[in-house]
Amino acid sequence: MSTSRPARHVRLQSGVSVTDLTAAKTAAAGATRTALHPLRFTGTELVKIARLPLVWAFVAVFAMVNLMLAATVPANTVALHNYASAVAVTIGGRTGTDFSRKLAQVDTGSGESGNGTVADITNDTAAGGTATGVPAATNTSSSQSAAGTDDATVDSPANDASPTDAIVITARIPADSTLTDDELHRQLTAVTAGVTNTLASYDPSPMRDAVLAQVAGDPVATWLMQRKYDAYAARVTHLTATGAAMDLAAGTATDDTLLHWSRMTGYLFFETCALAVLLMALALGSERTSGTEQLLMTTRTGRRLTAPKIAAGLIASTVAYLLLVAAIVVPYLMVFDVRGVWSASVSSQFNTVFGQQPFITWWDLTIGQYLFVRLALGLAVTLCFALFTAVLGLLIRNTFAVAGCVGVAVLLVIGLVGAAHSLGLPWLAWVGGFNPVGVLLLREQWFTELGLDAPTAFWETGVTACSLAYLTAGVLLARRSFNRKDLK
């Protein structure tokens, strides 16, 4: 018959027992497991978000809207853009005398479109007018001083060139476009005829004086505006020297396209910000919604779940943003040929603000690069909304109340900024707009001088960076407060 022997209590030379050593090892292992909780539970929280039908319903609706915006572009607009892009790839994208000479040598065919013979051509087009639904192409240059010799060269028909000198353009023209190759060539010729370096004759001082007049009497605002417009004048001088204004952004052939991009991304940013609010509110309020918050948050480990919940909300917001961006970019690239146009300077004379003011950015950007940094800034703004929702979620702990508070805060900022501008109080507008909402209000002209809406260069970028910093600090403080207070 065997009997159990009592455990022997062995003393080490240091005075620490084996039992104590075992307990210490167990505690260390437990501490390690506790430290891994944020990493281990982030995936679980992401799964919770992914299982919510409401989330996918919003994503699907927004994606369908973006797909429709990206795909429903008039065929003639696509034809003009793609023809100009193909021309830029073939003969170069810098306009001028050499460009006009090569453009005159382009073989326009005999009334065929890029995808085959077009059967239905409007009478106006056949007569040399403009196709239905397409505005007549006009020279966007403010100076026509060089039109003399260039026009004589440009207006010469392409058929005048010898067959050996003919240049063939292969463009992706939609099958339902009513524009023939000859009409596309004629409109592009009219757009680029006799263009000059418009930035060389552009004087930013009238705009500078107008803005300074609005802040007269405020020495600090006046000093800030003077420094900003000194930097702006230096940018104009630099871009003039680089010849950025002469890059072919295809004039009226791409105006609609650039406006199309601006309109699409404008919708995108509002969609993704709203979705970020929803995702973060749901991530933090899932236990309260299911009725398990009291049970979970009574333990120390349960309270530590706020970190993986916030991380899951930020990751989900980023993924949703990328999905909605893909819903714009993928169909856009399937429809439009961007090879020649996206490599042009965004400050080309064919891309203007309000149809007249040059689009001067604070550093040299092509059209493709500008659209990329625009989308990058949009992601940062979206994450700001997610962080703001996290702060409110930790303090309020009610999903619907959090979403409502965010909506009220957005409306208050919009009203404050609008009222400040109406009353002529620039400082109130700058302080009131020092947040992600204020950045969204300036989305049409990001990375430009922004007029009275910004006291410094790179205002939207600086405000977004500062917003990320103070909202992150706000999340840390709100989480500390949440961990220390009792649940009610």
PDB file of N, CA, C and O in Angstrom, residues 413-456:
ATOM      1  N   VAL A 413     -18.365  72.628 -36.391  1.00  0.00           N
ATOM      2  CA  VAL A 413     -17.139  73.147 -37.010  1.00  0.00           C
ATOM      3  C   VAL A 413     -17.458  73.819 -38.340  1.00  0.00           C
ATOM      4  O   VAL A 413     -16.949  74.911 -38.639  1.00  0.00           O
ATOM      5  N   ILE A 414     -18.294  73.182 -39.153  1.00  0.00           N
ATOM      6  CA  ILE A 414     -18.663  73.777 -40.441  1.00  0.00           C
ATOM      7  C   ILE A 414     -19.350  75.121 -40.230  1.00  0.00           C
ATOM      8  O   ILE A 414     -19.048  76.109 -40.914  1.00  0.00           O
ATOM      9  N   GLY A 415     -20.269  75.179 -39.272  1.00  0.00           N
ATOM     10  CA  GLY A 415     -20.963  76.432 -38.991  1.00  0.00           C
ATOM     11  C   GLY A 415     -20.029  77.502 -38.454  1.00  0.00           C
ATOM     12  O   GLY A 415     -20.127  78.674 -38.838  1.00  0.00           O
ATOM     13  N   LEU A 416     -19.096  77.108 -37.577  1.00  0.00           N
ATOM     14  CA  LEU A 416     -18.161  78.068 -37.000  1.00  0.00           C
ATOM     15  C   LEU A 416     -17.251  78.660 -38.064  1.00  0.00           C
ATOM     16  O   LEU A 416     -17.044  79.886 -38.119  1.00  0.00           O
ATOM     17  N   VAL A 417     -16.692  77.821 -38.922  1.00  0.00           N
ATOM     18  CA  VAL A 417     -15.792  78.304 -39.969  1.00  0.00           C
ATOM     19  C   VAL A 417     -16.539  79.201 -40.948  1.00  0.00           C
ATOM     20  O   VAL A 417     -16.042  80.264 -41.339  1.00  0.00           O
ATOM     21  N   GLY A 418     -17.745  78.797 -41.336  1.00  0.00           N
ATOM     22  CA  GLY A 418     -18.532  79.625 -42.245  1.00  0.00           C
ATOM     23  C   GLY A 418     -18.886  80.972 -41.646  1.00  0.00           C
ATOM     24  O   GLY A 418     -18.792  82.010 -42.306  1.00  0.00           O
ATOM     25  N   ALA A 419     -19.285  80.976 -40.369  1.00  0.00           N
ATOM     26  CA  ALA A 419     -19.628  82.236 -39.706  1.00  0.00           C
ATOM     27  C   ALA A 419     -18.407  83.134 -39.565  1.00  0.00           C
ATOM     28  O   ALA A 419     -18.494  84.358 -39.734  1.00  0.00           O
ATOM     29  N   ALA A 420     -17.237  82.538 -39.269  1.00  0.00           N
ATOM     30  CA  ALA A 420     -16.009  83.331 -39.117  1.00  0.00           C
ATOM     31  C   ALA A 420     -15.640  84.021 -40.414  1.00  0.00           C
ATOM     32  O   ALA A 420     -15.249  85.197 -40.425  1.00  0.00           O
ATOM     33  N   HIS A 421     -15.780  83.321 -41.527  1.00  0.00           N
ATOM     34  CA  HIS A 421     -15.475  83.939 -42.816  1.00  0.00           C
ATOM     35  C   HIS A 421     -16.491  85.037 -43.149  1.00  0.00           C
ATOM     36  O   HIS A 421     -16.123  86.084 -43.700  1.00  0.00           O
ATOM     37  N   SER A 422     -17.741  84.805 -42.817  1.00  0.00           N
ATOM     38  CA  SER A 422     -18.778  85.810 -43.101  1.00  0.00           C
ATOM     39  C   SER A 422     -18.553  87.083 -42.287  1.00  0.00           C
ATOM     40  O   SER A 422     -18.814  88.184 -42.771  1.00  0.00           O
ATOM     41  N   LEU A 423     -18.058  86.925 -41.070  1.00  0.00           N
ATOM     42  CA  LEU A 423     -17.825  88.074 -40.192  1.00  0.00           C
ATOM     43  C   LEU A 423     -16.454  88.696 -40.397  1.00  0.00           C
ATOM     44  O   LEU A 423     -16.119  89.689 -39.742  1.00  0.00           O
ATOM     45  N   GLY A 424     -15.646  88.121 -41.280  1.00  0.00           N
ATOM     46  CA  GLY A 424     -14.316  88.659 -41.515  1.00  0.00           C
ATOM     47  C   GLY A 424     -13.367  88.451 -40.354  1.00  0.00           C
ATOM     48  O   GLY A 424     -12.561  89.337 -40.042  1.00  0.00           O
ATOM     49  N   LEU A 425     -13.446  87.287 -39.702  1.00  0.00           N
ATOM     50  CA  LEU A 425     -12.599  86.970 -38.562  1.00  0.00           C
ATOM     51  C   LEU A 425     -11.699  85.787 -38.923  1.00  0.00           C
ATOM     52  O   LEU A 425     -12.026  84.627 -38.639  1.00  0.00           O
ATOM     53  N   PRO A 426     -10.565  86.055 -39.587  1.00  0.00           N
ATOM     54  CA  PRO A 426      -9.724  84.940 -40.056  1.00  0.00           C
ATOM     55  C   PRO A 426      -9.175  84.067 -38.946  1.00  0.00           C
ATOM     56  O   PRO A 426      -9.081  82.849 -39.097  1.00  0.00           O
ATOM     57  N   TRP A 427      -8.802  84.669 -37.799  1.00  0.00           N
ATOM     58  CA  TRP A 427      -8.249  83.864 -36.712  1.00  0.00           C
ATOM     59  C   TRP A 427      -9.262  82.861 -36.179  1.00  0.00           C
ATOM     60  O   TRP A 427      -8.914  81.717 -35.857  1.00  0.00           O
ATOM     61  N   LEU A 428     -10.511  83.283 -36.085  1.00  0.00           N
ATOM     62  CA  LEU A 428     -11.554  82.365 -35.630  1.00  0.00           C
ATOM     63  C   LEU A 428     -11.726  81.220 -36.623  1.00  0.00           C
ATOM     64  O   LEU A 428     -11.916  80.066 -36.221  1.00  0.00           O
ATOM     65  N   ALA A 429     -11.627  81.541 -37.900  1.00  0.00           N
ATOM     66  CA  ALA A 429     -11.739  80.496 -38.924  1.00  0.00           C
ATOM     67  C   ALA A 429     -10.555  79.542 -38.857  1.00  0.00           C
ATOM     68  O   ALA A 429     -10.726  78.321 -38.995  1.00  0.00           O
ATOM     69  N   TRP A 430      -9.350  80.071 -38.635  1.00  0.00           N
ATOM     70  CA  TRP A 430      -8.171  79.198 -38.561  1.00  0.00           C
ATOM     71  C   TRP A 430      -8.210  78.314 -37.334  1.00  0.00           C
ATOM     72  O   TRP A 430      -7.912  77.122 -37.420  1.00  0.00           O
ATOM     73  N   VAL A 431      -8.584  78.882 -36.180  1.00  0.00           N
ATOM     74  CA  VAL A 431      -8.661  78.074 -34.955  1.00  0.00           C
ATOM     75  C   VAL A 431      -9.797  77.061 -35.065  1.00  0.00           C
ATOM     76  O   VAL A 431      -9.650  75.886 -34.709  1.00  0.00           O
ATOM     77  N   GLY A 432     -10.944  77.504 -35.559  1.00  0.00           N
ATOM     78  CA  GLY A 432     -12.084  76.593 -35.702  1.00  0.00           C
ATOM     79  C   GLY A 432     -11.844  75.501 -36.716  1.00  0.00           C
ATOM     80  O   GLY A 432     -12.412  74.404 -36.598  1.00  0.00           O
ATOM     81  N   GLY A 433     -10.990  75.779 -37.700  1.00  0.00           N
ATOM     82  CA  GLY A 433     -10.709  74.782 -38.728  1.00  0.00           C
ATOM     83  C   GLY A 433      -9.458  73.974 -38.473  1.00  0.00           C
ATOM     84  O   GLY A 433      -9.016  73.230 -39.364  1.00  0.00           O
ATOM     85  N   PHE A 434      -8.876  74.103 -37.261  1.00  0.00           N
ATOM     86  CA  PHE A 434      -7.656  73.356 -36.942  1.00  0.00           C
ATOM     87  C   PHE A 434      -8.025  71.946 -36.489  1.00  0.00           C
ATOM     88  O   PHE A 434      -7.773  71.532 -35.352  1.00  0.00           O
ATOM     89  N   ASN A 435      -8.621  71.197 -37.376  1.00  0.00           N
ATOM     90  CA  ASN A 435      -9.099  69.853 -37.092  1.00  0.00           C
ATOM     91  C   ASN A 435      -9.389  69.151 -38.410  1.00  0.00           C
ATOM     92  O   ASN A 435      -9.352  69.784 -39.483  1.00  0.00           O
ATOM     93  N   PRO A 436      -9.667  67.853 -38.399  1.00  0.00           N
ATOM     94  CA  PRO A 436      -9.911  67.124 -39.652  1.00  0.00           C
ATOM     95  C   PRO A 436     -11.080  67.670 -40.456  1.00  0.00           C
ATOM     96  O   PRO A 436     -11.052  67.613 -41.696  1.00  0.00           O
ATOM     97  N   VAL A 437     -12.103  68.187 -39.799  1.00  0.00           N
ATOM     98  CA  VAL A 437     -13.247  68.740 -40.530  1.00  0.00           C
ATOM     99  C   VAL A 437     -12.810  69.964 -41.333  1.00  0.00           C
ATOM    100  O   VAL A 437     -13.193  70.140 -42.497  1.00  0.00           O
ATOM    101  N   GLY A 438     -11.986  70.833 -40.708  1.00  0.00           N
ATOM    102  CA  GLY A 438     -11.485  71.994 -41.424  1.00  0.00           C
ATOM    103  C   GLY A 438     -10.658  71.605 -42.639  1.00  0.00           C
ATOM    104  O   GLY A 438     -10.707  72.268 -43.670  1.00  0.00           O
ATOM    105  N   VAL A 439      -9.902  70.518 -42.534  1.00  0.00           N
ATOM    106  CA  VAL A 439      -9.119  70.035 -43.677  1.00  0.00           C
ATOM    107  C   VAL A 439     -10.048  69.552 -44.790  1.00  0.00           C
ATOM    108  O   VAL A 439      -9.815  69.816 -45.975  1.00  0.00           O
ATOM    109  N   LEU A 440     -11.092  68.841 -44.430  1.00  0.00           N
ATOM    110  CA  LEU A 440     -12.045  68.359 -45.443  1.00  0.00           C
ATOM    111  C   LEU A 440     -12.705  69.514 -46.194  1.00  0.00           C
ATOM    112  O   LEU A 440     -12.983  69.404 -47.390  1.00  0.00           O
ATOM    113  N   LEU A 441     -12.959  70.612 -45.506  1.00  0.00           N
ATOM    114  CA  LEU A 441     -13.593  71.756 -46.161  1.00  0.00           C
ATOM    115  C   LEU A 441     -12.702  72.363 -47.241  1.00  0.00           C
ATOM    116  O   LEU A 441     -13.198  73.044 -48.141  1.00  0.00           O
ATOM    117  N   LEU A 442     -11.401  72.107 -47.170  1.00  0.00           N
ATOM    118  CA  LEU A 442     -10.451  72.662 -48.140  1.00  0.00           C
ATOM    119  C   LEU A 442     -10.009  71.632 -49.179  1.00  0.00           C
ATOM    120  O   LEU A 442      -9.040  71.856 -49.897  1.00  0.00           O
ATOM    121  N   ARG A 443     -10.718  70.523 -49.283  1.00  0.00           N
ATOM    122  CA  ARG A 443     -10.264  69.387 -50.089  1.00  0.00           C
ATOM    123  C   ARG A 443     -10.081  69.699 -51.565  1.00  0.00           C
ATOM    124  O   ARG A 443      -9.314  69.027 -52.259  1.00  0.00           O
ATOM    125  N   GLU A 444     -10.779  70.708 -52.105  1.00  0.00           N
ATOM    126  CA  GLU A 444     -10.679  70.996 -53.536  1.00  0.00           C
ATOM    127  C   GLU A 444      -9.326  71.591 -53.909  1.00  0.00           C
ATOM    128  O   GLU A 444      -8.938  71.547 -55.075  1.00  0.00           O
ATOM    129  N   GLN A 445      -8.606  72.177 -52.942  1.00  0.00           N
ATOM    130  CA  GLN A 445      -7.360  72.870 -53.264  1.00  0.00           C
ATOM    131  C   GLN A 445      -6.222  72.465 -52.335  1.00  0.00           C
ATOM    132  O   GLN A 445      -5.364  73.273 -52.003  1.00  0.00           O
ATOM    133  N   TRP A 446      -6.190  71.209 -51.922  1.00  0.00           N
ATOM    134  CA  TRP A 446      -5.106  70.758 -51.062  1.00  0.00           C
ATOM    135  C   TRP A 446      -3.757  70.991 -51.721  1.00  0.00           C
ATOM    136  O   TRP A 446      -3.599  70.861 -52.940  1.00  0.00           O
ATOM    137  N   PHE A 447      -2.764  71.359 -50.908  1.00  0.00           N
ATOM    138  CA  PHE A 447      -1.375  71.564 -51.307  1.00  0.00           C
ATOM    139  C   PHE A 447      -1.171  72.815 -52.154  1.00  0.00           C
ATOM    140  O   PHE A 447      -0.129  72.975 -52.780  1.00  0.00           O
ATOM    141  N   THR A 448      -2.158  73.708 -52.190  1.00  0.00           N
ATOM    142  CA  THR A 448      -1.999  74.991 -52.858  1.00  0.00           C
ATOM    143  C   THR A 448      -2.015  76.099 -51.809  1.00  0.00           C
ATOM    144  O   THR A 448      -2.051  75.836 -50.603  1.00  0.00           O
ATOM    145  N   GLU A 449      -2.043  77.367 -52.254  1.00  0.00           N
ATOM    146  CA  GLU A 449      -1.927  78.475 -51.298  1.00  0.00           C
ATOM    147  C   GLU A 449      -3.194  78.706 -50.471  1.00  0.00           C
ATOM    148  O   GLU A 449      -3.138  79.284 -49.392  1.00  0.00           O
ATOM    149  N   LEU A 450      -4.361  78.292 -50.943  1.00  0.00           N
ATOM    150  CA  LEU A 450      -5.611  78.274 -50.183  1.00  0.00           C
ATOM    151  C   LEU A 450      -6.158  79.659 -49.810  1.00  0.00           C
ATOM    152  O   LEU A 450      -7.147  79.752 -49.093  1.00  0.00           O
ATOM    153  N   GLY A 451      -5.534  80.722 -50.278  1.00  0.00           N
ATOM    154  CA  GLY A 451      -6.065  82.060 -50.034  1.00  0.00           C
ATOM    155  C   GLY A 451      -6.157  82.415 -48.561  1.00  0.00           C
ATOM    156  O   GLY A 451      -5.256  82.133 -47.771  1.00  0.00           O
ATOM    157  N   LEU A 452      -7.281  83.010 -48.170  1.00  0.00           N
ATOM    158  CA  LEU A 452      -7.483  83.434 -46.783  1.00  0.00           C
ATOM    159  C   LEU A 452      -7.789  82.257 -45.863  1.00  0.00           C
ATOM    160  O   LEU A 452      -7.825  82.413 -44.645  1.00  0.00           O
ATOM    161  N   ASP A 453      -8.000  81.070 -46.429  1.00  0.00           N
ATOM    162  CA  ASP A 453      -8.320  79.900 -45.612  1.00  0.00           C
ATOM    163  C   ASP A 453      -7.109  79.346 -44.875  1.00  0.00           C
ATOM    164  O   ASP A 453      -7.272  78.513 -43.975  1.00  0.00           O
ATOM    165  N   ALA A 454      -5.905  79.768 -45.250  1.00  0.00           N
ATOM    166  CA  ALA A 454      -4.705  79.219 -44.631  1.00  0.00           C
ATOM    167  C   ALA A 454      -3.688  80.319 -44.376  1.00  0.00           C
ATOM    168  O   ALA A 454      -3.381  81.087 -45.285  1.00  0.00           O
ATOM    169  N   PRO A 455      -3.141  80.419 -43.167  1.00  0.00           N
ATOM    170  CA  PRO A 455      -2.144  81.449 -42.879  1.00  0.00           C
ATOM    171  C   PRO A 455      -0.723  81.053 -43.261  1.00  0.00           C
ATOM    172  O   PRO A 455       0.170  81.898 -43.287  1.00  0.00           O
ATOM    173  N   THR A 456      -0.488  79.772 -43.555  1.00  0.00           N
ATOM    174  CA  THR A 456       0.857  79.299 -43.879  1.00  0.00           C
ATOM    175  C   THR A 456       0.803  78.326 -45.048  1.00  0.00           C
ATOM    176  O   THR A 456      -0.279  77.851 -45.431  1.00  0.00           O
TER     177      THR A 456
END
